[in-house]
Coordinates of C-alpha atoms and ligand atoms in Angstrom, one line a residue:
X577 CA -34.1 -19.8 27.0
X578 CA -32.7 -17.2 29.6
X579 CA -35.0 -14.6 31.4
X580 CA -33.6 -11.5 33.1
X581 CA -35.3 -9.7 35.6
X582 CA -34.5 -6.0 34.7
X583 CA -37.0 -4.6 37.0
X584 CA -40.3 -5.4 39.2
X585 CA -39.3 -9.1 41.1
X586 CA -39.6 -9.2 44.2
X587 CA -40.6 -5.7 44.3
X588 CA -43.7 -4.0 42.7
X589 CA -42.8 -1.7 40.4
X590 CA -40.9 -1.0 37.1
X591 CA -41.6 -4.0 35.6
X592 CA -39.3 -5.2 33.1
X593 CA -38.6 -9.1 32.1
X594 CA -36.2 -9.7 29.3
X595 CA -37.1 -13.4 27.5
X596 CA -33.9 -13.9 25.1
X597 CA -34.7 -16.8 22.6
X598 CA -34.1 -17.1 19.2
X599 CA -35.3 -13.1 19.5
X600 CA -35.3 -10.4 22.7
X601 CA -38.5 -10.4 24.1
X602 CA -39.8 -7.8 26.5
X603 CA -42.6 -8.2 28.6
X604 CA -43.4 -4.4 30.1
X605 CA -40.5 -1.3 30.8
X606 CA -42.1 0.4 33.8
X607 CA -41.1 3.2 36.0
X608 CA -40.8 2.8 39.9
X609 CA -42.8 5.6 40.9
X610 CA -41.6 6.6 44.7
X611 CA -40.6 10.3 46.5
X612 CA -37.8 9.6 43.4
X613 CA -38.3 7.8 40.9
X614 CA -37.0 4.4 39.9
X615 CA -36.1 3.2 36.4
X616 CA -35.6 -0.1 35.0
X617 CA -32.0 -1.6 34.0
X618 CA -30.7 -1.0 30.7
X619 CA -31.2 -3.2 28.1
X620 CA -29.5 -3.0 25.1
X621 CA -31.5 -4.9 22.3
X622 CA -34.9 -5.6 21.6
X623 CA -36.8 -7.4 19.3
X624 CA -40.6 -6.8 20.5
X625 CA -42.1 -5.5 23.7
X626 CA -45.2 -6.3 24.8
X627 CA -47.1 -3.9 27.1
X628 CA -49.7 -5.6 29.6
X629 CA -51.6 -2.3 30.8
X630 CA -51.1 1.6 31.1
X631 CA -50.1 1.7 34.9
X632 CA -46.8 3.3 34.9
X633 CA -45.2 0.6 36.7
X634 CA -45.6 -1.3 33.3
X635 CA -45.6 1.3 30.9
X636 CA -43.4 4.6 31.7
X637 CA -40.4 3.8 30.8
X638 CA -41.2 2.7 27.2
X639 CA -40.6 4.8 25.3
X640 CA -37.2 5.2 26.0
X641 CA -36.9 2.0 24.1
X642 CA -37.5 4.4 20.9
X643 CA -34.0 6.1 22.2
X644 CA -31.9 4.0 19.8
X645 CA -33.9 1.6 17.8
X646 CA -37.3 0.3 16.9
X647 CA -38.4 -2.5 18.7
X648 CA -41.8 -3.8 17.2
X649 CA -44.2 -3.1 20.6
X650 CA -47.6 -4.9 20.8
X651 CA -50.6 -3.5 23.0
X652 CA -54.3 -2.8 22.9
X653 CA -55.0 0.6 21.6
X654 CA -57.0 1.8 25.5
X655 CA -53.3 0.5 27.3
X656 CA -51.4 2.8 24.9
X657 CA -53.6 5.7 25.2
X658 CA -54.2 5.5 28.6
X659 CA -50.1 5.2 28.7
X660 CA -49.9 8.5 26.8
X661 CA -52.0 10.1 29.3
X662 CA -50.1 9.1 32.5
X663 CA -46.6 9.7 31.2
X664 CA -46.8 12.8 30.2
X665 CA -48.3 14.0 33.4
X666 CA -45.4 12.1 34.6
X667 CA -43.1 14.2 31.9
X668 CA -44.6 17.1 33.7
X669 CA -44.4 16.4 37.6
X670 CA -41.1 15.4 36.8
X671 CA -40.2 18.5 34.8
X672 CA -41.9 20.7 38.0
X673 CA -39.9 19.0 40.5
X674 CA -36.2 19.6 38.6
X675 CA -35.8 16.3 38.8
X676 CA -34.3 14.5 35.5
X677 CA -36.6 12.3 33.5
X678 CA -35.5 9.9 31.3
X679 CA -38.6 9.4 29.2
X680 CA -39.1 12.5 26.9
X681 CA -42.0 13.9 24.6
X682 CA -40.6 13.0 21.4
X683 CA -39.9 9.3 22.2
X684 CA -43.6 9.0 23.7
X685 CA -44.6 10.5 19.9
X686 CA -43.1 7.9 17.8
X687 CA -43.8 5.2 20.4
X688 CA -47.6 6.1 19.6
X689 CA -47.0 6.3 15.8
X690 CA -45.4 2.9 15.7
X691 CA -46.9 0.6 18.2
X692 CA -48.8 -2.2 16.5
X693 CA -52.5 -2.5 18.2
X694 CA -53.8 -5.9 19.3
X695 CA -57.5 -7.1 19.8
X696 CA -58.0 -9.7 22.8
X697 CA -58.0 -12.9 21.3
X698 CA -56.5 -12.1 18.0
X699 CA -53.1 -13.3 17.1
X700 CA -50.4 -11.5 15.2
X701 CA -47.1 -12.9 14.1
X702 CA -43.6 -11.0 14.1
X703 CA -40.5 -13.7 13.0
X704 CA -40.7 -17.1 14.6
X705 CA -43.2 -16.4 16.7
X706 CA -46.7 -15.4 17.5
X707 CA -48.2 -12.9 19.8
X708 CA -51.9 -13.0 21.2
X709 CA -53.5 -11.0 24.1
X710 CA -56.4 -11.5 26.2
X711 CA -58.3 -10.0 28.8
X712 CA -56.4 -9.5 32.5
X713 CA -59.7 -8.0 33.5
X714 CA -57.7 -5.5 35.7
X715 CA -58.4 -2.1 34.2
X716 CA -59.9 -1.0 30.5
X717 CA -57.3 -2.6 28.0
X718 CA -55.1 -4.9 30.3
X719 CA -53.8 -8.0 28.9
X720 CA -52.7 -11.2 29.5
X721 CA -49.9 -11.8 26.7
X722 CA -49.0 -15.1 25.3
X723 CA -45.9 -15.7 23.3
X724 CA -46.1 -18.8 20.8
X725 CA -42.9 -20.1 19.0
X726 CA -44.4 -21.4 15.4
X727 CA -42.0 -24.7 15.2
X728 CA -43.1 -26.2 18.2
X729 CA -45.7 -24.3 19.4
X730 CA -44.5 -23.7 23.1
X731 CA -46.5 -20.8 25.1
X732 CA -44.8 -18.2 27.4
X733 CA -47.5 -16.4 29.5
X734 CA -47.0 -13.1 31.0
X735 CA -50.1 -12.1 33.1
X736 CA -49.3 -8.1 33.7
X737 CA -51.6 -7.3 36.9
X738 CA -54.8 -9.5 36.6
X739 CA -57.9 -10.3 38.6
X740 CA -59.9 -13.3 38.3
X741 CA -63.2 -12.1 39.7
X742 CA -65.0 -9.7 37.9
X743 CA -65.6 -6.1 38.9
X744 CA -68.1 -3.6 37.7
X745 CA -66.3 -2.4 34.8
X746 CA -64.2 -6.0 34.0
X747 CA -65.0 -9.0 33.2
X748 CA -62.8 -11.7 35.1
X749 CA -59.1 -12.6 33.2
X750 CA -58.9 -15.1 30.8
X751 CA -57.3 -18.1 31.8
X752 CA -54.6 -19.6 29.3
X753 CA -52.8 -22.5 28.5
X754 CA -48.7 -21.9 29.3
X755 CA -45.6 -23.8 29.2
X756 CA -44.0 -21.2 30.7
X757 CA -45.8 -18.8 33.1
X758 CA -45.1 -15.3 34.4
X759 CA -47.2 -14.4 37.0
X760 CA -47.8 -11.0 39.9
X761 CA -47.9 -12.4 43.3
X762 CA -49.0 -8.8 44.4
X763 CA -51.4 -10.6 46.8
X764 CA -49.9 -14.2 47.3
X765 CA -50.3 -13.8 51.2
X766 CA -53.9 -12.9 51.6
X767 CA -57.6 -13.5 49.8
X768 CA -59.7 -9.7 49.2
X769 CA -63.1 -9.5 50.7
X770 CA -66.2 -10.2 49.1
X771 CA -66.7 -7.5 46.7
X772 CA -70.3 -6.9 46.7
X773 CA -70.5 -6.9 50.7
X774 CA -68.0 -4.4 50.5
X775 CA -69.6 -2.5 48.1
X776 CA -72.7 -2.2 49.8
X777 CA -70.4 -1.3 53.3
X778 CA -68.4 1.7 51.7
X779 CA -72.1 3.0 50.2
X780 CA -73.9 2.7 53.4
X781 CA -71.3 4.9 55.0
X782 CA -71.1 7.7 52.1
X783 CA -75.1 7.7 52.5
X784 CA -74.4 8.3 56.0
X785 CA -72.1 11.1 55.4
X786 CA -74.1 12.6 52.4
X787 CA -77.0 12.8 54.5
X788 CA -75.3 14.7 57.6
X789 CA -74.4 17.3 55.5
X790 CA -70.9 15.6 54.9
X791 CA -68.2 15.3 51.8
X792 CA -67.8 12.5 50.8
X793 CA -64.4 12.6 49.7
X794 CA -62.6 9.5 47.3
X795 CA -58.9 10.0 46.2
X796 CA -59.0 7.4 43.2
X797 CA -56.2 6.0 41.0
X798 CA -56.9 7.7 37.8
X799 CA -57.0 4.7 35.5
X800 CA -58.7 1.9 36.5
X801 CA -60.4 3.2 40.1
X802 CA -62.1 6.5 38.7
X803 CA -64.4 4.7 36.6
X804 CA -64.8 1.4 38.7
X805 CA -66.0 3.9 41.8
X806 CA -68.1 6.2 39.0
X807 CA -69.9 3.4 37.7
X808 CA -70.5 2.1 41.6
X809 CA -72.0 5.2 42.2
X810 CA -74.2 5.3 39.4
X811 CA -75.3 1.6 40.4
X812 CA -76.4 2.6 43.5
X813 CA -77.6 5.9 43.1
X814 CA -75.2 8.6 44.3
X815 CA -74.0 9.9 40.6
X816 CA -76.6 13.1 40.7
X817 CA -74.8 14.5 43.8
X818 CA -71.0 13.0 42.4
X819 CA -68.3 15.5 41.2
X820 CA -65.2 14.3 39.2
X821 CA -62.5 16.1 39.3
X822 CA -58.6 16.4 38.2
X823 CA -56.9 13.6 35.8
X824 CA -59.7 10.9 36.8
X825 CA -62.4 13.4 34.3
X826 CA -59.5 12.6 31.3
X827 CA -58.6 8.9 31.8
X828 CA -62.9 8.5 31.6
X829 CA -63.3 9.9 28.8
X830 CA -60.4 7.9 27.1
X831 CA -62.3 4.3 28.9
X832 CA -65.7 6.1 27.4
X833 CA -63.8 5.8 23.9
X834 CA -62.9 1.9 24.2
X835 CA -66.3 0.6 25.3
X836 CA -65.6 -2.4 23.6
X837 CA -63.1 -3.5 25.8
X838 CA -64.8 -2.9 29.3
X839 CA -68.3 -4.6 30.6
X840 CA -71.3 -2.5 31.5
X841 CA -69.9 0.2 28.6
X842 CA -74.1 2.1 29.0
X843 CA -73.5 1.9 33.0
X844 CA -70.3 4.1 32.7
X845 CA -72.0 6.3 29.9
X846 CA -74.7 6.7 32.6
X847 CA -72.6 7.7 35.0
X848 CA -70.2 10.1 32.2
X849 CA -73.8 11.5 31.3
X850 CA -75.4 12.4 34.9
X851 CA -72.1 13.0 37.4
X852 CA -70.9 16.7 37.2
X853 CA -67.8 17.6 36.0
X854 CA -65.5 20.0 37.8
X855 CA -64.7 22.5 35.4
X856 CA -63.6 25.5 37.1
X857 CA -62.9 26.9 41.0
X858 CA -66.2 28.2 40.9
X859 CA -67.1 24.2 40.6
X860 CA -65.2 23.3 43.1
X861 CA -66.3 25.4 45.9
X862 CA -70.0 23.8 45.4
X863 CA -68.7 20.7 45.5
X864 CA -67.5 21.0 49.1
X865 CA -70.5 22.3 50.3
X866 CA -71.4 19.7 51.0
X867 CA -74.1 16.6 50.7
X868 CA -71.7 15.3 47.8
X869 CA -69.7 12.4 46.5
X870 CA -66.2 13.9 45.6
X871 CA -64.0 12.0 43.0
X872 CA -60.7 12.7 41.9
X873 CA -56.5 12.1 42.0
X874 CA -54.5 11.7 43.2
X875 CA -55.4 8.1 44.7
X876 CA -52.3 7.7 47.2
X877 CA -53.0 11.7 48.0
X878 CA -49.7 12.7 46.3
X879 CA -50.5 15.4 44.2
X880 CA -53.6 16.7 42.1
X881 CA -57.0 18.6 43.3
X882 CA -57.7 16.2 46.4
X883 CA -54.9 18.0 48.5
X884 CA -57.2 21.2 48.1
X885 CA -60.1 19.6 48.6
X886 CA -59.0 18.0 51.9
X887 CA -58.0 20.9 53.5
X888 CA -61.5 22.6 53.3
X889 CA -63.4 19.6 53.9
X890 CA -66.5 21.0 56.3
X891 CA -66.9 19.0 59.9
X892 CA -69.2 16.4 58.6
X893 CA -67.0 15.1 56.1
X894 CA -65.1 11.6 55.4
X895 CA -62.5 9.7 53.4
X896 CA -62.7 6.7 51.6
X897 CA -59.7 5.1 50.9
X898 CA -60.1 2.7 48.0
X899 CA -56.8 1.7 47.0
X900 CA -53.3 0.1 48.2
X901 CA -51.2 3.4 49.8
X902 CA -47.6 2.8 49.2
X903 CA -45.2 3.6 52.0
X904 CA -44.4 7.1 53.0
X905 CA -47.1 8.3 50.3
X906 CA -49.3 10.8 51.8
X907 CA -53.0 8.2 52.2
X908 CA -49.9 5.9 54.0
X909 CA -49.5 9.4 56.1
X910 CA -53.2 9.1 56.9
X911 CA -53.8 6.2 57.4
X912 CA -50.6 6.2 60.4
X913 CA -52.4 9.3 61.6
X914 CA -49.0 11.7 60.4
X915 CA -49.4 15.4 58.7
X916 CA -49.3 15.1 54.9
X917 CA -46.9 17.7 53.5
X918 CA -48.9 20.1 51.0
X919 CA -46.7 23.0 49.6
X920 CA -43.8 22.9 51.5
X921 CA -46.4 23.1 54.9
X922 CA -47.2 20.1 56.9
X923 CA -51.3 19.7 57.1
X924 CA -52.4 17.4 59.7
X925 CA -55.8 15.6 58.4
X926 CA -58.8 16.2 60.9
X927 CA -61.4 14.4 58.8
X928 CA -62.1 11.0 59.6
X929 CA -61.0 8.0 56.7
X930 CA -62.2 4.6 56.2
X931 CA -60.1 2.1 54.0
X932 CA -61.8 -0.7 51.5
X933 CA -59.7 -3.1 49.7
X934 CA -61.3 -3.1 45.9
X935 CA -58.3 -4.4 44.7
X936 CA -57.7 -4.9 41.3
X937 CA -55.7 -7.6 41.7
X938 CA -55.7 -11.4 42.0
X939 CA -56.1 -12.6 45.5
X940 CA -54.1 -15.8 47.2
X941 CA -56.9 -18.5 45.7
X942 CA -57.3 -16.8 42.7
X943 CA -53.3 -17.1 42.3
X944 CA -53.3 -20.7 42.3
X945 CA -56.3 -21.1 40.3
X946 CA -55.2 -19.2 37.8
X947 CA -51.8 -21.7 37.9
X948 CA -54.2 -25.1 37.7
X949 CA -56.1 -23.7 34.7
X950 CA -53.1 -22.6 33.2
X951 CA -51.3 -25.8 33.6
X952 CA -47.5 -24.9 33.0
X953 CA -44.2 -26.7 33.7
X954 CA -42.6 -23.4 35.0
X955 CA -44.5 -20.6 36.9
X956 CA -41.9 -17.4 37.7
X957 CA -43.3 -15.3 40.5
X958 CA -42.5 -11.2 39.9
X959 CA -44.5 -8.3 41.0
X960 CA -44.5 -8.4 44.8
X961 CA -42.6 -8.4 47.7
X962 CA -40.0 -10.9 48.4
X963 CA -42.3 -12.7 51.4
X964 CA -45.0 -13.0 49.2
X965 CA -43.1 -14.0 45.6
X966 CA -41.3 -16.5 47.8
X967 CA -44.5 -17.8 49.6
X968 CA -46.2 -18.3 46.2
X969 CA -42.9 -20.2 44.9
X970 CA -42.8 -22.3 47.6
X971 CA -46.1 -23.1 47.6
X972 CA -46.0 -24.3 44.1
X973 CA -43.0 -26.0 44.5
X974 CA -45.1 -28.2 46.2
X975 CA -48.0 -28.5 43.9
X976 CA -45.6 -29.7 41.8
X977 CA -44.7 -27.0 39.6
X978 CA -41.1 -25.7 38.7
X979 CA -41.3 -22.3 40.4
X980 CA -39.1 -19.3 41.3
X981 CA -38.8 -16.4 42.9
X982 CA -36.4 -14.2 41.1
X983 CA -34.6 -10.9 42.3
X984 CA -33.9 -7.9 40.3
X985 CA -31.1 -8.6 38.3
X986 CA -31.3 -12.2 38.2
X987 CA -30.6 -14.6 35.2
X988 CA -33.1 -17.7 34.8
X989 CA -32.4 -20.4 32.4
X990 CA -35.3 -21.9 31.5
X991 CA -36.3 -25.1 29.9
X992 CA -38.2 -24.2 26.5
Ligands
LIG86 ZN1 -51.8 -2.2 37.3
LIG87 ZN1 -48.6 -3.3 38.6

């Protein structure tokens, strides 16, 4: 069997691994999403894709696949519709900035008309071979696909972004049996902090700020983030005085639709039901009055309502940074104390910022844990950066395990 990495090893972003057996397989066709953004390499034939989770660095390049043929794609329903949402706000950032997009509206159409939908758990076979997703327990829908050849019944594993310990709105991944795994190494090099210390940290200090009069303002991811940090407020009592605003309201109310594949589905209608939802400007200026929770995108403060809101955050206020900041984004500008550029105008940020690490993703121990239960001859390590993919090869290496670190580009033959 070979595997080319077409995107997304030893790198994060556009994820894109080719499996060629007796069929193509493709696990993901994700977009790179820098200042410019980066796309996948070409592939010219596919049999089935699988898509782990709606994140764009697994999803938006797609439906370019839908160019010239008609791959059979696999996904849970909440991944694909949550996939619709983000790339065609990426159709239309793209669209504002000139800039050429490869992915266009009709392609996203029949990509949605023709995917096949997958419950966790339940397997469905195309040709040779089986396919049978489970829960990564990283945002609503995310999967952990396994690939099962009938005639022998060998197992490829492709874990997408996962996290072993559960969160609010997740239950922990499922761990499976592999012959072949393919695993994210986003955090081989470090272990995240306990999460219900942190938690209780982060809501101490928007109490704080709430109470001096304060914004308390949280740039979230829309998928995944918004209605981890909505439900957090609910469970500890801030959601009368939280507002939502900007692509975070839309990606709810799509989670609100798939309660079956979330935990703690009445804790986020709770928090739907009793958080105020920014409708208008007229909304917006009581929200920054202040004495309020402030939710909305864009989560690396690239784009969306939270540039307004931060420039007319009153004296009292703070932002809480929830999420990873890619270089050079604008929360990476904050956070190294540069201006952010808003509108052609450099704004230098005044408020004050705290960061939290509620990752979504495995850390270092959960890694290797999720190797031991898993029990393969062949772990691949994609989806981080070349120290860290390398580290988590090596270290593997030693365990025992045949285990690589691959490059984009790169041709594996694999045992299989
Ligand atoms: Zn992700
Ligand atoms: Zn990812």
């Amino acid at each position: 069997m070979k595997i080319k990495f077409l995107g997304g090893a030893g790198e994060v972003g556009r994820s894109a691994i080719l499996v060629e057996d007796k069929k193509s397989l493709l696990f993901d066709y994700g977009i790179k999403v820098e200042s410019k953004t980066e796309y996948p390499m070409h592939v010219e034939k596919v049999d089935a894709c699988f898509i782990s989770h709606a994140h764009l660095d697994h999803s938006g390049c797609a439906p370019v696949l839908y160019k010239d043929g008609f791959p059979e794609m696999f996904a849970t329903p909440p991944t694909m519709d949550l996939a619709e949402l983000l790339i065609e706000d990426s159709i239309k950032i793209h669209r504002k900035k000139h800039e050429h997009e490869k992915v266009n509206g009709s392609q996203l159409k029949t990509m949605m008309n023709r995917y096949t939908p997958c419950e966790y758990g339940r397997g469905r076979d195309f040709g040779d071979y089986s396919v049978t997703m489970y829960d990564a327990g990283h945002i609503c829908g995310s999967s952990i696909t396994v690939v099962e050849r009938h005639n022998d019944n060998r197992r490829i594993a492709y874990t997408g972004d996962f996290k072993l310990e559960p969160q609010l709105l997740e239950e922990g991944a499922d761990i499976v049996k592999s012959d072949v795994l393919i695993m994210e190494s986003t955090y081989a090099g470090k272990d995240h902090p306990e999460r219900i210390k942190l938690a209780e940290d982060m809501v101490n200090s928007i109490r704080e700020t709430v109470d001096n009069g304060g914004v308390a303002l949280l740039p979230v991811f829309a998928v995944g983030r918004s209605q981890e940090m909505l439900a957090l407020m609910c469970k500890y009592n801030l959601i009368d005085i939280t507002y939502i605003d900007g692509m975070a309201k839309a990606a709810t109310e799509i989670v609100e639709n798939y309660s079956g594949f979330i935990k703690n589905g009445r804790l986020l209608r709770e928090a739907i039901d009793r958080s105020l939802w920014i409708e208008n400007p007229k909304n917006r200026s009581a929200a920054l009055e202040g004495g309020s929770v402030i939710l909305t995108t864009s989560g690396m403060l690239n784009g969306g309502p939270v540039l307004e809101y931060i420039q007319k955050l009153n004296k009292h206020s703070k932002i809480f940074l929830t999420g990873y900041q890619v270089e050079n984004t604008g929360g990476d500008k904050l956070v190294r104390g540069l201006p952010l550029d808003i509108d052609g105008r450099k704004f230098r940020v005044k408020t004050p910022f705290e960061a939290y690490d509620f990752s979504a993703h495995a850390g270092k121990s959960d890694l290797h844990d999720y190797v031991k239960g898993s029990n393969p001859e062949t772990v691949i390590c994609v989806h981080g950066s070349p120290e860290n993919t390398e580290l988590l090869a090596e270290e593997l290496r030693l365990e025992g395990y045949n285990a690589f670190a691959p490059k984009v580009g790169d041709v594996l033959n694999v045992d299989f």
